[in-house]
Amino acid sequence: MGQDANADLYDAVAPANSAFIRVMNLSDSGVEFTLTSKTTAQRIAAGQFGGYRFVEPGMHRIGVAGETLETELKANTASTVLFRNGQLQLLQDDVVNEPARAQIVFYNLTDGDVALTTVDGKTPVVESRAAYQNGSRMVNEVKIAFAAYAGERKLATYQEQLLRKGRSYSYALLPDGNGYRSLSVANSVDASQ
């Protein structure tokens, strides 16, 4: 997943005008993610994001655990496919090439409206998002922790991490039994063919 401090040294360089796509596996077991233009499947553990895979723009067939989705992937876009309850849902991710700032993308993977905020809940970082939707925000390089709030109620906290300029990070809130689980990752590119 490239979550270590040197991940940015090893990320693959995608050709200009590529489209990027990844899967968020919301099932209880590992899955394989296939793309028509790739020869190798990507394994994604339960409750995890896969790395972004880059492809030529155009029509693509996305396969996850026997389910397929055909969609047009446009140049210079990024998408996350949610795999949940045996179905695929395509979300568009904001793509911002801003080397002087860090990008945060928040995924609300619960059934209610949730915002990503400062730990005290007083300052929204990504405004409230509806169930199974996402939103993003650019921030200056900073070491910070966040929390997920539904209105005034704190649902989960995220560990403090250094958000480096020129990088993007995903924060997700997932259901976990009777509560919630926070997940944060530094986004990475999977160069496998």
PDB file of C-alpha atoms in Angstrom:
ATOM      1  CA  MET A   1       0.000   0.000   0.000  1.00  0.00           C
ATOM      2  CA  GLY A   2       2.999   2.344   0.197  1.00  0.00           C
ATOM      3  CA  GLN A   3       2.107   3.788   3.585  1.00  0.00           C
ATOM      4  CA  ASP A   4       5.699   4.161   4.774  1.00  0.00           C
ATOM      5  CA  ALA A   5       7.673   7.396   4.781  1.00  0.00           C
ATOM      6  CA  ASN A   6       9.497   6.505   1.553  1.00  0.00           C
ATOM      7  CA  ALA A   7       6.363   5.719  -0.462  1.00  0.00           C
ATOM      8  CA  ASP A   8       6.699   8.881  -2.527  1.00  0.00           C
ATOM      9  CA  LEU A   9      10.164   7.750  -3.664  1.00  0.00           C
ATOM     10  CA  TYR A  10       8.752   4.609  -5.247  1.00  0.00           C
ATOM     11  CA  ASP A  11       5.427   5.720  -6.709  1.00  0.00           C
ATOM     12  CA  ALA A  12       5.129   4.943 -10.402  1.00  0.00           C
ATOM     13  CA  VAL A  13       4.998   7.764 -12.899  1.00  0.00           C
ATOM     14  CA  ALA A  14       1.856   7.572 -14.992  1.00  0.00           C
ATOM     15  CA  PRO A  15       1.787   8.756 -18.613  1.00  0.00           C
ATOM     16  CA  ALA A  16       0.289  12.207 -19.239  1.00  0.00           C
ATOM     17  CA  ASN A  17      -3.531  12.304 -19.433  1.00  0.00           C
ATOM     18  CA  SER A  18      -3.962   8.979 -17.612  1.00  0.00           C
ATOM     19  CA  ALA A  19      -7.103   8.059 -15.703  1.00  0.00           C
ATOM     20  CA  PHE A  20      -6.683   6.645 -12.193  1.00  0.00           C
ATOM     21  CA  ILE A  21      -8.930   4.078 -10.544  1.00  0.00           C
ATOM     22  CA  ARG A  22      -8.885   2.115  -7.302  1.00  0.00           C
ATOM     23  CA  VAL A  23     -11.217  -0.012  -5.180  1.00  0.00           C
ATOM     24  CA  MET A  24     -12.363   0.361  -1.579  1.00  0.00           C
ATOM     25  CA  ASN A  25     -13.246  -3.135  -0.367  1.00  0.00           C
ATOM     26  CA  LEU A  26     -16.159  -2.874   2.076  1.00  0.00           C
ATOM     27  CA  SER A  27     -16.680  -6.650   2.247  1.00  0.00           C
ATOM     28  CA  ASP A  28     -15.577  -9.017   5.029  1.00  0.00           C
ATOM     29  CA  SER A  29     -12.955 -10.812   2.926  1.00  0.00           C
ATOM     30  CA  GLY A  30     -10.156 -10.043   0.489  1.00  0.00           C
ATOM     31  CA  VAL A  31     -11.065  -9.460  -3.161  1.00  0.00           C
ATOM     32  CA  GLU A  32      -9.326  -9.261  -6.518  1.00  0.00           C
ATOM     33  CA  PHE A  33      -9.657  -6.123  -8.637  1.00  0.00           C
ATOM     34  CA  THR A  34      -9.239  -6.564 -12.392  1.00  0.00           C
ATOM     35  CA  LEU A  35      -9.191  -4.056 -15.234  1.00  0.00           C
ATOM     36  CA  THR A  36      -9.542  -4.836 -18.942  1.00  0.00           C
ATOM     37  CA  SER A  37      -6.254  -3.077 -19.741  1.00  0.00           C
ATOM     38  CA  LYS A  38      -4.219  -4.792 -16.968  1.00  0.00           C
ATOM     39  CA  THR A  39      -2.925  -8.371 -16.959  1.00  0.00           C
ATOM     40  CA  THR A  40      -2.499  -8.646 -13.190  1.00  0.00           C
ATOM     41  CA  ALA A  41      -5.280  -8.555 -10.596  1.00  0.00           C
ATOM     42  CA  GLN A  42      -4.786  -6.410  -7.503  1.00  0.00           C
ATOM     43  CA  ARG A  43      -5.555  -8.058  -4.130  1.00  0.00           C
ATOM     44  CA  ILE A  44      -7.339  -5.827  -1.637  1.00  0.00           C
ATOM     45  CA  ALA A  45      -7.855  -6.853   1.976  1.00  0.00           C
ATOM     46  CA  ALA A  46     -11.222  -6.485   3.704  1.00  0.00           C
ATOM     47  CA  GLY A  47     -11.970  -2.903   4.751  1.00  0.00           C
ATOM     48  CA  GLN A  48      -9.042  -1.391   2.808  1.00  0.00           C
ATOM     49  CA  PHE A  49      -8.272   0.836  -0.163  1.00  0.00           C
ATOM     50  CA  GLY A  50      -6.268  -0.556  -3.058  1.00  0.00           C
ATOM     51  CA  GLY A  51      -3.625   1.576  -4.730  1.00  0.00           C
ATOM     52  CA  TYR A  52      -4.648   3.703  -7.695  1.00  0.00           C
ATOM     53  CA  ARG A  53      -4.029   2.028 -11.052  1.00  0.00           C
ATOM     54  CA  PHE A  54      -3.465   4.198 -14.110  1.00  0.00           C
ATOM     55  CA  VAL A  55      -5.018   3.462 -17.483  1.00  0.00           C
ATOM     56  CA  GLU A  56      -5.517   5.094 -20.868  1.00  0.00           C
ATOM     57  CA  PRO A  57      -8.712   7.161 -20.988  1.00  0.00           C
ATOM     58  CA  GLY A  58     -11.714   5.377 -22.511  1.00  0.00           C
ATOM     59  CA  MET A  59     -14.145   2.555 -21.751  1.00  0.00           C
ATOM     60  CA  HIS A  60     -12.972   0.052 -19.138  1.00  0.00           C
ATOM     61  CA  ARG A  61     -14.420  -3.025 -17.493  1.00  0.00           C
ATOM     62  CA  ILE A  62     -13.797  -3.114 -13.762  1.00  0.00           C
ATOM     63  CA  GLY A  63     -14.092  -6.479 -12.033  1.00  0.00           C
ATOM     64  CA  VAL A  64     -14.293  -7.095  -8.292  1.00  0.00           C
ATOM     65  CA  ALA A  65     -15.129 -10.511  -6.811  1.00  0.00           C
ATOM     66  CA  GLY A  66     -17.108 -11.584  -9.878  1.00  0.00           C
ATOM     67  CA  GLU A  67     -19.038  -8.303 -10.218  1.00  0.00           C
ATOM     68  CA  THR A  68     -18.337  -6.063 -13.210  1.00  0.00           C
ATOM     69  CA  LEU A  69     -18.879  -2.425 -14.061  1.00  0.00           C
ATOM     70  CA  GLU A  70     -18.252  -0.863 -17.460  1.00  0.00           C
ATOM     71  CA  THR A  71     -17.540   2.843 -17.411  1.00  0.00           C
ATOM     72  CA  GLU A  72     -15.724   5.545 -19.297  1.00  0.00           C
ATOM     73  CA  LEU A  73     -12.663   6.810 -17.475  1.00  0.00           C
ATOM     74  CA  LYS A  74     -11.684  10.303 -18.623  1.00  0.00           C
ATOM     75  CA  ALA A  75      -8.183  11.770 -18.871  1.00  0.00           C
ATOM     76  CA  ASN A  76      -6.765  13.389 -15.728  1.00  0.00           C
ATOM     77  CA  THR A  77      -9.474  11.994 -13.451  1.00  0.00           C
ATOM     78  CA  ALA A  78      -9.401   9.694 -10.451  1.00  0.00           C
ATOM     79  CA  SER A  79     -12.176   7.368  -9.279  1.00  0.00           C
ATOM     80  CA  THR A  80     -12.773   5.055  -6.347  1.00  0.00           C
ATOM     81  CA  VAL A  81     -15.057   2.049  -6.782  1.00  0.00           C
ATOM     82  CA  LEU A  82     -16.831   1.005  -3.591  1.00  0.00           C
ATOM     83  CA  PHE A  83     -17.393  -2.749  -3.342  1.00  0.00           C
ATOM     84  CA  ARG A  84     -20.168  -3.334  -0.801  1.00  0.00           C
ATOM     85  CA  ASN A  85     -23.010  -5.817  -0.458  1.00  0.00           C
ATOM     86  CA  GLY A  86     -21.815  -7.516  -3.644  1.00  0.00           C
ATOM     87  CA  GLN A  87     -22.279  -4.359  -5.730  1.00  0.00           C
ATOM     88  CA  LEU A  88     -20.010  -1.741  -7.281  1.00  0.00           C
ATOM     89  CA  GLN A  89     -20.507   2.027  -6.869  1.00  0.00           C
ATOM     90  CA  LEU A  90     -18.271   4.504  -8.706  1.00  0.00           C
ATOM     91  CA  LEU A  91     -17.242   7.721  -6.923  1.00  0.00           C
ATOM     92  CA  GLN A  92     -15.350  10.534  -8.638  1.00  0.00           C
ATOM     93  CA  ASP A  93     -12.361  11.733  -6.630  1.00  0.00           C
ATOM     94  CA  ASP A  94     -11.240  15.345  -6.926  1.00  0.00           C
ATOM     95  CA  VAL A  95      -7.863  15.597  -8.619  1.00  0.00           C
ATOM     96  CA  VAL A  96      -5.813  18.656  -7.816  1.00  0.00           C
ATOM     97  CA  ASN A  97      -2.210  19.017  -8.896  1.00  0.00           C
ATOM     98  CA  GLU A  98      -0.976  21.485  -6.304  1.00  0.00           C
ATOM     99  CA  PRO A  99       2.639  20.777  -5.312  1.00  0.00           C
ATOM    100  CA  ALA A 100       2.599  23.406  -2.557  1.00  0.00           C
ATOM    101  CA  ARG A 101      -0.329  21.875  -0.627  1.00  0.00           C
ATOM    102  CA  ALA A 102      -1.607  18.502   0.612  1.00  0.00           C
ATOM    103  CA  GLN A 103      -4.934  17.073  -0.505  1.00  0.00           C
ATOM    104  CA  ILE A 104      -7.364  15.387   1.878  1.00  0.00           C
ATOM    105  CA  VAL A 105     -10.196  13.227   0.527  1.00  0.00           C
ATOM    106  CA  PHE A 106     -12.845  12.140   3.046  1.00  0.00           C
ATOM    107  CA  TYR A 107     -15.058   9.105   2.362  1.00  0.00           C
ATOM    108  CA  ASN A 108     -18.234   8.733   4.409  1.00  0.00           C
ATOM    109  CA  LEU A 109     -18.829   4.975   4.156  1.00  0.00           C
ATOM    110  CA  THR A 110     -21.702   4.922   6.666  1.00  0.00           C
ATOM    111  CA  ASP A 111     -25.479   5.280   6.389  1.00  0.00           C
ATOM    112  CA  GLY A 112     -25.679   8.804   7.854  1.00  0.00           C
ATOM    113  CA  ASP A 113     -24.292  12.286   7.137  1.00  0.00           C
ATOM    114  CA  VAL A 114     -20.752  12.776   8.491  1.00  0.00           C
ATOM    115  CA  ALA A 115     -18.116  15.547   8.379  1.00  0.00           C
ATOM    116  CA  LEU A 116     -14.343  15.401   8.801  1.00  0.00           C
ATOM    117  CA  THR A 117     -13.371  18.001  11.390  1.00  0.00           C
ATOM    118  CA  THR A 118     -10.658  19.084  13.767  1.00  0.00           C
ATOM    119  CA  VAL A 119     -10.523  16.762  16.794  1.00  0.00           C
ATOM    120  CA  ASP A 120     -12.695  19.116  18.888  1.00  0.00           C
ATOM    121  CA  GLY A 121     -15.380  19.132  16.176  1.00  0.00           C
ATOM    122  CA  LYS A 122     -15.385  22.926  15.958  1.00  0.00           C
ATOM    123  CA  THR A 123     -13.802  23.375  12.530  1.00  0.00           C
ATOM    124  CA  PRO A 124     -14.999  21.397   9.502  1.00  0.00           C
ATOM    125  CA  VAL A 125     -12.156  20.216   7.275  1.00  0.00           C
ATOM    126  CA  VAL A 126     -14.462  18.499   4.763  1.00  0.00           C
ATOM    127  CA  GLU A 127     -18.096  19.571   5.145  1.00  0.00           C
ATOM    128  CA  SER A 128     -20.724  16.944   5.965  1.00  0.00           C
ATOM    129  CA  ARG A 129     -21.134  14.287   3.274  1.00  0.00           C
ATOM    130  CA  ALA A 130     -24.137  12.054   2.634  1.00  0.00           C
ATOM    131  CA  ALA A 131     -23.908   8.276   3.001  1.00  0.00           C
ATOM    132  CA  TYR A 132     -21.320   6.656   0.703  1.00  0.00           C
ATOM    133  CA  GLN A 133     -20.114   9.967  -0.747  1.00  0.00           C
ATOM    134  CA  ASN A 134     -16.793  11.797  -0.660  1.00  0.00           C
ATOM    135  CA  GLY A 135     -15.382  15.313  -0.582  1.00  0.00           C
ATOM    136  CA  SER A 136     -11.953  16.903  -0.538  1.00  0.00           C
ATOM    137  CA  ARG A 137      -9.935  19.864   0.641  1.00  0.00           C
ATOM    138  CA  MET A 138      -6.463  21.257   0.109  1.00  0.00           C
ATOM    139  CA  VAL A 139      -4.401  22.146   3.203  1.00  0.00           C
ATOM    140  CA  ASN A 140      -0.942  23.465   3.923  1.00  0.00           C
ATOM    141  CA  GLU A 141       1.689  20.962   5.048  1.00  0.00           C
ATOM    142  CA  VAL A 142       0.831  20.251   8.668  1.00  0.00           C
ATOM    143  CA  LYS A 143       0.945  17.548  11.330  1.00  0.00           C
ATOM    144  CA  ILE A 144      -2.620  17.117  12.557  1.00  0.00           C
ATOM    145  CA  ALA A 145      -5.237  14.688  13.826  1.00  0.00           C
ATOM    146  CA  PHE A 146      -8.865  14.717  12.692  1.00  0.00           C
ATOM    147  CA  ALA A 147     -12.231  13.388  13.848  1.00  0.00           C
ATOM    148  CA  ALA A 148     -15.467  12.326  12.175  1.00  0.00           C
ATOM    149  CA  TYR A 149     -18.616  14.008  13.472  1.00  0.00           C
ATOM    150  CA  ALA A 150     -22.311  13.513  12.812  1.00  0.00           C
ATOM    151  CA  GLY A 151     -23.657  16.877  13.933  1.00  0.00           C
ATOM    152  CA  GLU A 152     -22.367  17.354  17.505  1.00  0.00           C
ATOM    153  CA  ARG A 153     -21.550  13.647  18.031  1.00  0.00           C
ATOM    154  CA  LYS A 154     -17.972  12.428  17.621  1.00  0.00           C
ATOM    155  CA  LEU A 155     -17.996   9.058  15.827  1.00  0.00           C
ATOM    156  CA  ALA A 156     -14.261   8.379  15.508  1.00  0.00           C
ATOM    157  CA  THR A 157     -10.822   9.965  15.641  1.00  0.00           C
ATOM    158  CA  TYR A 158      -7.877   9.674  13.270  1.00  0.00           C
ATOM    159  CA  GLN A 159      -4.267   9.429  14.390  1.00  0.00           C
ATOM    160  CA  GLU A 160      -2.126  12.482  13.929  1.00  0.00           C
ATOM    161  CA  GLN A 161      -0.017  12.383  10.785  1.00  0.00           C
ATOM    162  CA  LEU A 162       2.162  14.715   8.782  1.00  0.00           C
ATOM    163  CA  LEU A 163       0.337  15.806   5.634  1.00  0.00           C
ATOM    164  CA  ARG A 164       3.102  16.538   3.142  1.00  0.00           C
ATOM    165  CA  LYS A 165       2.743  19.096   0.380  1.00  0.00           C
ATOM    166  CA  GLY A 166       2.226  17.597  -3.056  1.00  0.00           C
ATOM    167  CA  ARG A 167       0.712  14.376  -1.638  1.00  0.00           C
ATOM    168  CA  SER A 168      -2.878  13.188  -1.203  1.00  0.00           C
ATOM    169  CA  TYR A 169      -4.423  11.343   1.717  1.00  0.00           C
ATOM    170  CA  SER A 170      -7.656   9.422   2.149  1.00  0.00           C
ATOM    171  CA  TYR A 171      -9.688   9.439   5.348  1.00  0.00           C
ATOM    172  CA  ALA A 172     -12.598   7.020   5.563  1.00  0.00           C
ATOM    173  CA  LEU A 173     -15.248   6.325   8.179  1.00  0.00           C
ATOM    174  CA  LEU A 174     -16.558   2.749   8.095  1.00  0.00           C
ATOM    175  CA  PRO A 175     -19.212   0.916  10.128  1.00  0.00           C
ATOM    176  CA  ASP A 176     -17.677  -1.525  12.613  1.00  0.00           C
ATOM    177  CA  GLY A 177     -20.090  -3.693  14.587  1.00  0.00           C
ATOM    178  CA  ASN A 178     -22.251  -1.265  16.584  1.00  0.00           C
ATOM    179  CA  GLY A 179     -19.730   1.557  16.173  1.00  0.00           C
ATOM    180  CA  TYR A 180     -17.377   3.049  13.631  1.00  0.00           C
ATOM    181  CA  ARG A 181     -13.809   2.564  12.454  1.00  0.00           C
ATOM    182  CA  SER A 182     -11.517   5.266  11.128  1.00  0.00           C
ATOM    183  CA  LEU A 183      -9.069   4.555   8.316  1.00  0.00           C
ATOM    184  CA  SER A 184      -6.450   6.902   6.908  1.00  0.00           C
ATOM    185  CA  VAL A 185      -3.917   6.191   4.170  1.00  0.00           C
ATOM    186  CA  ALA A 186      -1.403   8.095   2.101  1.00  0.00           C
ATOM    187  CA  ASN A 187      -2.623   7.509  -1.445  1.00  0.00           C
ATOM    188  CA  SER A 188      -0.321   5.486  -3.678  1.00  0.00           C
ATOM    189  CA  VAL A 189      -0.059   4.327  -7.270  1.00  0.00           C
ATOM    190  CA  ASP A 190       0.139   0.632  -8.175  1.00  0.00           C
ATOM    191  CA  ALA A 191       2.297   0.279 -11.292  1.00  0.00           C
ATOM    192  CA  SER A 192       1.576  -3.431 -11.857  1.00  0.00           C
ATOM    193  CA  GLN A 193       0.421  -4.404 -15.319  1.00  0.00           C
TER     194      GLN A 193
END
